[in-house]
PDB file of C-alpha atoms in Angstrom:
ATOM      1  CA  GLN A   1      18.731  11.684 -60.403  1.00 52.00           C
ATOM      2  CA  GLN A   2      14.981  11.192 -60.440  1.00 60.00           C
ATOM      3  CA  GLN A   3      13.944  14.805 -59.881  1.00 90.00           C
ATOM      4  CA  VAL A   4      11.980  17.016 -62.208  1.00 97.00           C
ATOM      5  CA  LYS A   5      12.066  20.695 -61.278  1.00 97.00           C
ATOM      6  CA  GLN A   6       9.238  22.950 -62.421  1.00 98.00           C
ATOM      7  CA  SER A   7       8.908  26.735 -62.455  1.00 97.00           C
ATOM      8  CA  PRO A   8       7.257  29.058 -61.763  1.00 97.00           C
ATOM      9  CA  GLN A   9       5.093  27.881 -58.856  1.00 97.00           C
ATOM     10  CA  SER A  10       2.365  30.274 -59.927  1.00 98.00           C
ATOM     11  CA  LEU A  11       1.685  32.362 -62.988  1.00 98.00           C
ATOM     12  CA  ILE A  12      -0.804  35.112 -63.739  1.00 98.00           C
ATOM     13  CA  VAL A  13      -1.509  35.956 -67.367  1.00 98.00           C
ATOM     14  CA  GLN A  14      -3.980  38.231 -69.100  1.00 98.00           C
ATOM     15  CA  LYS A  15      -6.491  36.743 -71.518  1.00 98.00           C
ATOM     16  CA  GLY A  16      -4.888  36.407 -74.925  1.00 98.00           C
ATOM     17  CA  GLY A  17      -1.370  36.308 -73.525  1.00 98.00           C
ATOM     18  CA  ILE A  18       1.225  33.536 -73.660  1.00 98.00           C
ATOM     19  CA  SER A  19       1.735  31.292 -70.639  1.00 98.00           C
ATOM     20  CA  ILE A  20       5.156  29.643 -70.320  1.00 98.00           C
ATOM     21  CA  ILE A  21       6.000  26.921 -67.807  1.00 98.00           C
ATOM     22  CA  ASN A  22       9.472  25.414 -67.587  1.00 98.00           C
ATOM     23  CA  CYS A  23      10.804  22.081 -66.390  1.00 98.00           C
ATOM     24  CA  ALA A  24      14.288  20.654 -65.973  1.00 98.00           C
ATOM     25  CA  TYR A  25      15.275  17.060 -65.393  1.00 97.00           C
ATOM     26  CA  GLU A  26      18.391  15.256 -64.262  1.00 94.00           C
ATOM     27  CA  ASN A  27      18.017  11.653 -65.320  1.00 92.00           C
ATOM     28  CA  THR A  28      19.199  11.285 -68.917  1.00 91.00           C
ATOM     29  CA  ALA A  29      17.372   7.959 -69.153  1.00 90.00           C
ATOM     30  CA  PHE A  30      14.043   9.802 -69.262  1.00 92.00           C
ATOM     31  CA  ASP A  31      12.636   9.577 -72.765  1.00 90.00           C
ATOM     32  CA  TYR A  32       8.984  10.565 -72.459  1.00 93.00           C
ATOM     33  CA  PHE A  33       7.799  13.947 -71.220  1.00 96.00           C
ATOM     34  CA  PRO A  34       4.052  14.518 -70.768  1.00 96.00           C
ATOM     35  CA  TRP A  35       2.226  17.541 -69.460  1.00 98.00           C
ATOM     36  CA  TYR A  36      -0.913  17.225 -67.355  1.00 98.00           C
ATOM     37  CA  GLN A  37      -3.637  19.742 -66.571  1.00 98.00           C
ATOM     38  CA  GLN A  38      -5.557  19.459 -63.319  1.00 98.00           C
ATOM     39  CA  PHE A  39      -8.698  21.333 -62.326  1.00 97.00           C
ATOM     40  CA  PRO A  40      -9.818  21.483 -58.675  1.00 94.00           C
ATOM     41  CA  GLY A  41     -11.525  18.277 -57.608  1.00 91.00           C
ATOM     42  CA  LYS A  42     -10.398  16.400 -60.712  1.00 94.00           C
ATOM     43  CA  GLY A  43      -7.596  14.047 -61.591  1.00 97.00           C
ATOM     44  CA  PRO A  44      -4.759  15.188 -63.883  1.00 98.00           C
ATOM     45  CA  ALA A  45      -5.642  15.068 -67.575  1.00 97.00           C
ATOM     46  CA  LEU A  46      -3.016  14.319 -70.208  1.00 96.00           C
ATOM     47  CA  LEU A  47      -2.527  17.446 -72.286  1.00 96.00           C
ATOM     48  CA  ILE A  48       0.391  16.859 -74.627  1.00 96.00           C
ATOM     49  CA  ALA A  49       3.600  14.821 -74.611  1.00 95.00           C
ATOM     50  CA  ILE A  50       6.962  14.794 -76.367  1.00 94.00           C
ATOM     51  CA  ARG A  51       9.852  12.424 -76.928  1.00 92.00           C
ATOM     52  CA  PRO A  52      13.483  13.662 -77.008  1.00 89.00           C
ATOM     53  CA  ASP A  53      13.991  13.010 -80.712  1.00 90.00           C
ATOM     54  CA  VAL A  54      11.696  15.973 -81.421  1.00 92.00           C
ATOM     55  CA  SER A  55      12.493  19.598 -80.468  1.00 94.00           C
ATOM     56  CA  GLU A  56       8.946  20.884 -80.638  1.00 96.00           C
ATOM     57  CA  LYS A  57       5.399  19.547 -80.678  1.00 96.00           C
ATOM     58  CA  LYS A  58       2.266  21.597 -81.179  1.00 97.00           C
ATOM     59  CA  GLU A  59      -1.354  20.676 -80.530  1.00 96.00           C
ATOM     60  CA  GLY A  60      -3.773  23.531 -80.953  1.00 96.00           C
ATOM     61  CA  ARG A  61      -2.794  26.345 -78.596  1.00 97.00           C
ATOM     62  CA  PHE A  62      -0.386  24.112 -76.652  1.00 97.00           C
ATOM     63  CA  THR A  63       3.271  23.693 -77.640  1.00 97.00           C
ATOM     64  CA  ILE A  64       6.069  21.751 -75.980  1.00 96.00           C
ATOM     65  CA  SER A  65       9.630  22.900 -76.639  1.00 96.00           C
ATOM     66  CA  PHE A  66      12.370  20.425 -75.798  1.00 96.00           C
ATOM     67  CA  ASN A  67      16.110  21.080 -75.335  1.00 95.00           C
ATOM     68  CA  LYS A  68      17.868  17.750 -74.889  1.00 94.00           C
ATOM     69  CA  SER A  69      21.360  19.176 -74.299  1.00 94.00           C
ATOM     70  CA  ALA A  70      20.096  21.469 -71.551  1.00 96.00           C
ATOM     71  CA  LYS A  71      17.780  18.774 -70.173  1.00 96.00           C
ATOM     72  CA  GLN A  72      14.909  21.240 -70.194  1.00 97.00           C
ATOM     73  CA  PHE A  73      11.437  21.346 -71.661  1.00 97.00           C
ATOM     74  CA  SER A  74       8.658  23.875 -71.537  1.00 98.00           C
ATOM     75  CA  LEU A  75       4.944  24.272 -72.166  1.00 98.00           C
ATOM     76  CA  HIS A  76       3.686  27.300 -74.066  1.00 98.00           C
ATOM     77  CA  ILE A  77      -0.015  28.136 -74.025  1.00 98.00           C
ATOM     78  CA  MET A  78      -0.825  30.602 -76.769  1.00 98.00           C
ATOM     79  CA  ASP A  79      -3.839  32.926 -76.594  1.00 98.00           C
ATOM     80  CA  SER A  80      -4.437  31.942 -72.956  1.00 98.00           C
ATOM     81  CA  GLN A  81      -8.082  31.820 -71.898  1.00 98.00           C
ATOM     82  CA  PRO A  82      -9.751  32.006 -68.464  1.00 97.00           C
ATOM     83  CA  GLY A  83     -10.785  28.364 -68.989  1.00 97.00           C
ATOM     84  CA  ASP A  84      -7.082  27.448 -69.022  1.00 98.00           C
ATOM     85  CA  SER A  85      -6.835  28.432 -65.340  1.00 98.00           C
ATOM     86  CA  ALA A  86      -5.687  25.222 -63.677  1.00 98.00           C
ATOM     87  CA  THR A  87      -2.622  23.539 -62.218  1.00 98.00           C
ATOM     88  CA  TYR A  88      -0.144  22.222 -64.764  1.00 98.00           C
ATOM     89  CA  PHE A  89       2.304  19.428 -64.093  1.00 98.00           C
ATOM     90  CA  CYS A  90       5.253  18.332 -66.169  1.00 98.00           C
ATOM     91  CA  ALA A  91       6.390  14.751 -65.834  1.00 97.00           C
ATOM     92  CA  ALA A  92       9.017  12.361 -67.120  1.00 96.00           C
ATOM     93  CA  SER A  93       9.342   8.626 -67.489  1.00 93.00           C
ATOM     94  CA  ILE A  94      11.435   5.918 -69.100  1.00 88.00           C
ATOM     95  CA  ARG A  95       9.745   4.073 -71.957  1.00 80.00           C
ATOM     96  CA  ALA A  96      12.251   2.677 -74.431  1.00 70.00           C
ATOM     97  CA  ASN A  97      14.280   0.663 -71.949  1.00 66.00           C
ATOM     98  CA  ALA A  98      11.680   0.327 -69.242  1.00 67.00           C
ATOM     99  CA  GLY A  99      12.243  -2.240 -66.580  1.00 69.00           C
ATOM    100  CA  GLY A 100      12.136  -2.755 -62.870  1.00 71.00           C
ATOM    101  CA  THR A 101      12.042   0.626 -61.250  1.00 74.00           C
ATOM    102  CA  SER A 102      10.649   2.466 -64.268  1.00 80.00           C
ATOM    103  CA  TYR A 103       7.494   0.501 -65.044  1.00 84.00           C
ATOM    104  CA  GLY A 104       4.382   2.613 -64.726  1.00 87.00           C
ATOM    105  CA  LYS A 105       6.192   5.423 -62.964  1.00 92.00           C
ATOM    106  CA  LEU A 106       5.829   9.070 -63.843  1.00 95.00           C
ATOM    107  CA  THR A 107       8.116  11.503 -62.007  1.00 96.00           C
ATOM    108  CA  PHE A 108       6.269  14.796 -61.621  1.00 97.00           C
ATOM    109  CA  GLY A 109       7.315  18.402 -61.218  1.00 97.00           C
ATOM    110  CA  GLN A 110       5.814  20.335 -58.317  1.00 97.00           C
ATOM    111  CA  GLY A 111       3.129  21.991 -60.423  1.00 97.00           C
ATOM    112  CA  THR A 112       2.321  25.509 -61.620  1.00 98.00           C
ATOM    113  CA  ILE A 113      -0.920  27.243 -60.712  1.00 98.00           C
ATOM    114  CA  LEU A 114      -1.968  29.228 -63.777  1.00 98.00           C
ATOM    115  CA  THR A 115      -4.499  32.022 -63.482  1.00 98.00           C
ATOM    116  CA  VAL A 116      -5.733  33.717 -66.637  1.00 98.00           C
ATOM    117  CA  HIS A 117      -7.501  37.006 -66.005  1.00 96.00           C
ATOM    118  CA  PRO A 118     -10.331  37.999 -68.362  1.00 93.00           C
TER     119      PRO A 118
ATOM    120  CA  LYS B   1     -14.545   4.198 -73.839  1.00 69.00           C
ATOM    121  CA  ALA B   2     -15.315   4.873 -70.232  1.00 83.00           C
ATOM    122  CA  GLY B   3     -12.550   6.543 -68.287  1.00 94.00           C
ATOM    123  CA  VAL B   4     -10.798   5.460 -65.121  1.00 97.00           C
ATOM    124  CA  THR B   5     -13.136   5.205 -62.160  1.00 98.00           C
ATOM    125  CA  GLN B   6     -12.227   5.328 -58.498  1.00 98.00           C
ATOM    126  CA  THR B   7     -14.331   4.552 -55.474  1.00 97.00           C
ATOM    127  CA  PRO B   8     -15.088   5.929 -53.042  1.00 97.00           C
ATOM    128  CA  ARG B   9     -14.526   9.576 -53.966  1.00 97.00           C
ATOM    129  CA  TYR B  10     -14.306  10.760 -50.382  1.00 97.00           C
ATOM    130  CA  LEU B  11     -13.377   8.974 -47.202  1.00 97.00           C
ATOM    131  CA  ILE B  12     -12.898  10.037 -43.592  1.00 98.00           C
ATOM    132  CA  LYS B  13     -11.044   7.663 -41.308  1.00 98.00           C
ATOM    133  CA  THR B  14      -9.612   7.757 -37.817  1.00 98.00           C
ATOM    134  CA  ARG B  15      -5.927   7.365 -37.028  1.00 98.00           C
ATOM    135  CA  GLY B  16      -5.023   3.709 -36.595  1.00 98.00           C
ATOM    136  CA  GLN B  17      -7.756   2.396 -38.889  1.00 98.00           C
ATOM    137  CA  GLN B  18      -7.185   0.850 -42.286  1.00 98.00           C
ATOM    138  CA  VAL B  19      -8.683   1.759 -45.628  1.00 98.00           C
ATOM    139  CA  THR B  20      -9.152   0.152 -49.039  1.00 98.00           C
ATOM    140  CA  LEU B  21      -9.478   2.183 -52.215  1.00 98.00           C
ATOM    141  CA  SER B  22     -10.614   0.811 -55.562  1.00 98.00           C
ATOM    142  CA  CYS B  23      -9.706   1.624 -59.156  1.00 98.00           C
ATOM    143  CA  SER B  24     -11.206   0.369 -62.417  1.00 98.00           C
ATOM    144  CA  PRO B  25      -8.969   1.050 -65.421  1.00 97.00           C
ATOM    145  CA  ILE B  26      -9.955   1.888 -68.969  1.00 97.00           C
ATOM    146  CA  SER B  27     -11.148  -1.191 -70.804  1.00 96.00           C
ATOM    147  CA  GLY B  28      -8.207  -2.989 -72.377  1.00 94.00           C
ATOM    148  CA  HIS B  29      -5.616  -1.381 -70.137  1.00 95.00           C
ATOM    149  CA  ARG B  30      -3.631  -3.868 -68.094  1.00 95.00           C
ATOM    150  CA  SER B  31      -1.417  -1.536 -66.069  1.00 95.00           C
ATOM    151  CA  VAL B  32      -2.564   0.428 -63.050  1.00 97.00           C
ATOM    152  CA  SER B  33      -0.333   2.885 -61.217  1.00 97.00           C
ATOM    153  CA  TRP B  34      -1.159   4.571 -57.923  1.00 98.00           C
ATOM    154  CA  TYR B  35      -0.053   8.025 -56.805  1.00 98.00           C
ATOM    155  CA  GLN B  36      -0.397  10.087 -53.654  1.00 98.00           C
ATOM    156  CA  GLN B  37      -0.989  13.814 -54.096  1.00 98.00           C
ATOM    157  CA  THR B  38      -0.416  16.260 -51.241  1.00 96.00           C
ATOM    158  CA  PRO B  39       0.174  20.026 -51.236  1.00 93.00           C
ATOM    159  CA  GLY B  40       3.619  19.583 -49.717  1.00 90.00           C
ATOM    160  CA  GLN B  41       4.994  16.594 -51.621  1.00 92.00           C
ATOM    161  CA  GLY B  42       3.070  16.892 -54.869  1.00 94.00           C
ATOM    162  CA  LEU B  43       2.399  13.763 -56.898  1.00 97.00           C
ATOM    163  CA  GLN B  44       4.367  10.762 -55.716  1.00 97.00           C
ATOM    164  CA  PHE B  45       4.394   7.275 -57.208  1.00 96.00           C
ATOM    165  CA  LEU B  46       3.211   4.498 -54.921  1.00 97.00           C
ATOM    166  CA  PHE B  47       3.283   1.334 -57.063  1.00 96.00           C
ATOM    167  CA  GLU B  48       2.344  -0.206 -60.387  1.00 95.00           C
ATOM    168  CA  TYR B  49       0.537  -3.433 -61.174  1.00 96.00           C
ATOM    169  CA  PHE B  50       0.416  -5.320 -64.441  1.00 94.00           C
ATOM    170  CA  SER B  51      -1.307  -8.667 -64.979  1.00 93.00           C
ATOM    171  CA  GLU B  52      -1.882  -9.066 -61.230  1.00 96.00           C
ATOM    172  CA  THR B  53       1.821  -8.548 -60.441  1.00 95.00           C
ATOM    173  CA  GLN B  54       3.453  -5.608 -58.726  1.00 95.00           C
ATOM    174  CA  ARG B  55       6.284  -4.575 -61.026  1.00 93.00           C
ATOM    175  CA  ASN B  56       7.378  -1.351 -59.399  1.00 92.00           C
ATOM    176  CA  LYS B  57       7.131   0.274 -56.011  1.00 94.00           C
ATOM    177  CA  GLY B  58       7.833   3.796 -54.817  1.00 94.00           C
ATOM    178  CA  ASN B  59       9.397   4.907 -51.601  1.00 94.00           C
ATOM    179  CA  PHE B  60       6.488   4.406 -49.209  1.00 97.00           C
ATOM    180  CA  PRO B  61       6.293   2.345 -46.012  1.00 97.00           C
ATOM    181  CA  GLY B  62       4.948  -1.184 -45.996  1.00 96.00           C
ATOM    182  CA  ARG B  63       1.629   0.097 -44.613  1.00 98.00           C
ATOM    183  CA  PHE B  64       0.814   0.923 -48.221  1.00 98.00           C
ATOM    184  CA  SER B  65      -0.029  -2.134 -50.272  1.00 98.00           C
ATOM    185  CA  GLY B  66      -2.048  -3.032 -53.290  1.00 97.00           C
ATOM    186  CA  ARG B  67      -3.264  -5.778 -55.529  1.00 98.00           C
ATOM    187  CA  GLN B  68      -4.689  -6.284 -58.965  1.00 98.00           C
ATOM    188  CA  PHE B  69      -7.374  -8.673 -60.061  1.00 97.00           C
ATOM    189  CA  SER B  70      -7.663 -10.699 -63.246  1.00 96.00           C
ATOM    190  CA  ASN B  71      -9.997  -8.076 -64.773  1.00 95.00           C
ATOM    191  CA  SER B  72      -7.256  -5.440 -64.180  1.00 96.00           C
ATOM    192  CA  ARG B  73      -9.195  -3.706 -61.433  1.00 98.00           C
ATOM    193  CA  SER B  74      -6.901  -2.691 -58.613  1.00 98.00           C
ATOM    194  CA  GLU B  75      -7.171  -1.924 -54.942  1.00 98.00           C
ATOM    195  CA  MET B  76      -4.776  -0.203 -52.610  1.00 98.00           C
ATOM    196  CA  ASN B  77      -4.797  -0.608 -48.867  1.00 98.00           C
ATOM    197  CA  VAL B  78      -3.348   1.587 -46.177  1.00 98.00           C
ATOM    198  CA  SER B  79      -3.111   0.054 -42.728  1.00 95.00           C
ATOM    199  CA  THR B  80      -2.612   1.797 -39.386  1.00 97.00           C
ATOM    200  CA  LEU B  81      -3.545   5.194 -40.794  1.00 98.00           C
ATOM    201  CA  GLU B  82      -1.562   8.248 -39.753  1.00 98.00           C
ATOM    202  CA  LEU B  83      -2.567  11.895 -39.971  1.00 97.00           C
ATOM    203  CA  GLY B  84       0.036  12.368 -42.696  1.00 97.00           C
ATOM    204  CA  ASP B  85      -1.749   9.875 -44.911  1.00 98.00           C
ATOM    205  CA  SER B  86      -4.427  12.477 -45.615  1.00 98.00           C
ATOM    206  CA  ALA B  87      -4.142  13.038 -49.342  1.00 98.00           C
ATOM    207  CA  LEU B  88      -5.731  12.629 -52.740  1.00 98.00           C
ATOM    208  CA  TYR B  89      -5.027   9.115 -53.979  1.00 98.00           C
ATOM    209  CA  LEU B  90      -4.986   8.808 -57.728  1.00 98.00           C
ATOM    210  CA  CYS B  91      -4.841   5.798 -59.923  1.00 98.00           C
ATOM    211  CA  ALA B  92      -3.744   5.898 -63.542  1.00 97.00           C
ATOM    212  CA  SER B  93      -4.408   3.341 -66.219  1.00 97.00           C
ATOM    213  CA  SER B  94      -2.115   2.501 -69.109  1.00 94.00           C
ATOM    214  CA  PHE B  95      -2.107  -0.090 -71.854  1.00 91.00           C
ATOM    215  CA  SER B  96       1.171  -1.584 -70.714  1.00 84.00           C
ATOM    216  CA  GLY B  97       2.793   0.670 -68.143  1.00 78.00           C
ATOM    217  CA  VAL B  98       5.100   2.339 -70.647  1.00 78.00           C
ATOM    218  CA  HIS B  99       2.344   3.997 -72.630  1.00 79.00           C
ATOM    219  CA  GLU B 100       0.296   7.096 -71.840  1.00 92.00           C
ATOM    220  CA  GLN B 101      -1.252   7.159 -68.386  1.00 95.00           C
ATOM    221  CA  TYR B 102      -4.817   8.318 -67.853  1.00 97.00           C
ATOM    222  CA  PHE B 103      -5.865   9.340 -64.387  1.00 98.00           C
ATOM    223  CA  GLY B 104      -9.054   8.793 -62.473  1.00 98.00           C
ATOM    224  CA  PRO B 105     -10.731  11.518 -60.389  1.00 97.00           C
ATOM    225  CA  GLY B 106      -9.055  10.339 -57.203  1.00 98.00           C
ATOM    226  CA  THR B 107     -10.158   9.398 -53.705  1.00 98.00           C
ATOM    227  CA  ARG B 108      -9.858  12.163 -51.128  1.00 98.00           C
ATOM    228  CA  LEU B 109      -8.796  10.523 -47.849  1.00 98.00           C
ATOM    229  CA  THR B 110      -8.957  12.502 -44.638  1.00 98.00           C
ATOM    230  CA  VAL B 111      -7.469  10.982 -41.492  1.00 98.00           C
ATOM    231  CA  THR B 112      -8.585  12.504 -38.201  1.00 97.00           C
TER     232      THR B 112
END
C-alpha cells in the first residue's frame, strides 16, 4: 500500500530530446507528489510537485503529468541538457489528512539515472 | 535563507561502535525528517521530529534513534553499528511536516 514504483531505472537521451520518467502508486491516500533531482555527492533537491486535483503542472522545461484514475504520474523534461544528467526520484506523501504514520514521511520511488549526451 | 546543514559530511566507524549525526534545519522550519539512502534500498524514511517530539517512525530497529532540540536542530544516533548501516543519511527540513521538504547534503557513514 505504501509503495511507489518508478521506471525506467536508467535513461539515455540526446541533447535537445525529451526525457520521460514514470511513477505509479498504490495508496489512494497520497495527495502530494514531488519530484527530486540528485547530483552525485549532494542531497536531493526539490524540482517540482503536483497535487491530484491538477492533471498537469509545468515549470520551465519540467512538466508533471498526473493521472488520478490510473494512479500514475510522470516527469517530462523538455529540451534535455547535459546539465540535467542526474538521478531523479518521484515521491508521494499524505498532506491533507496527515496524522500519525504520515507526518514528515515521503515515500520514494527507486530512482532513475538520467544521462543526456551532448 | 541558509539551507539545511548536516555534520559531519563523512564518517568512518567500526562495527559495534555508535555514531551521532547532526542536522540544522532551515530557519523557521520546525519539522525534521531523517532518511537512509543506500543503492539497494533507495531512500527510506527513518523518523520525523516536530517541536522536540517524535511524531512518526519508519521501519528501522531500535538501534536507530533521534532527538530534536528547542531550536529545531536534530540529531540521530545509531548504536551498535553493523556493516549494513553504511549509507548516506539525509535530513530534510519542513515548515510543519506536511509541507515541502528540503534536504541537506547528507552524512556519508561507512562502517568497517
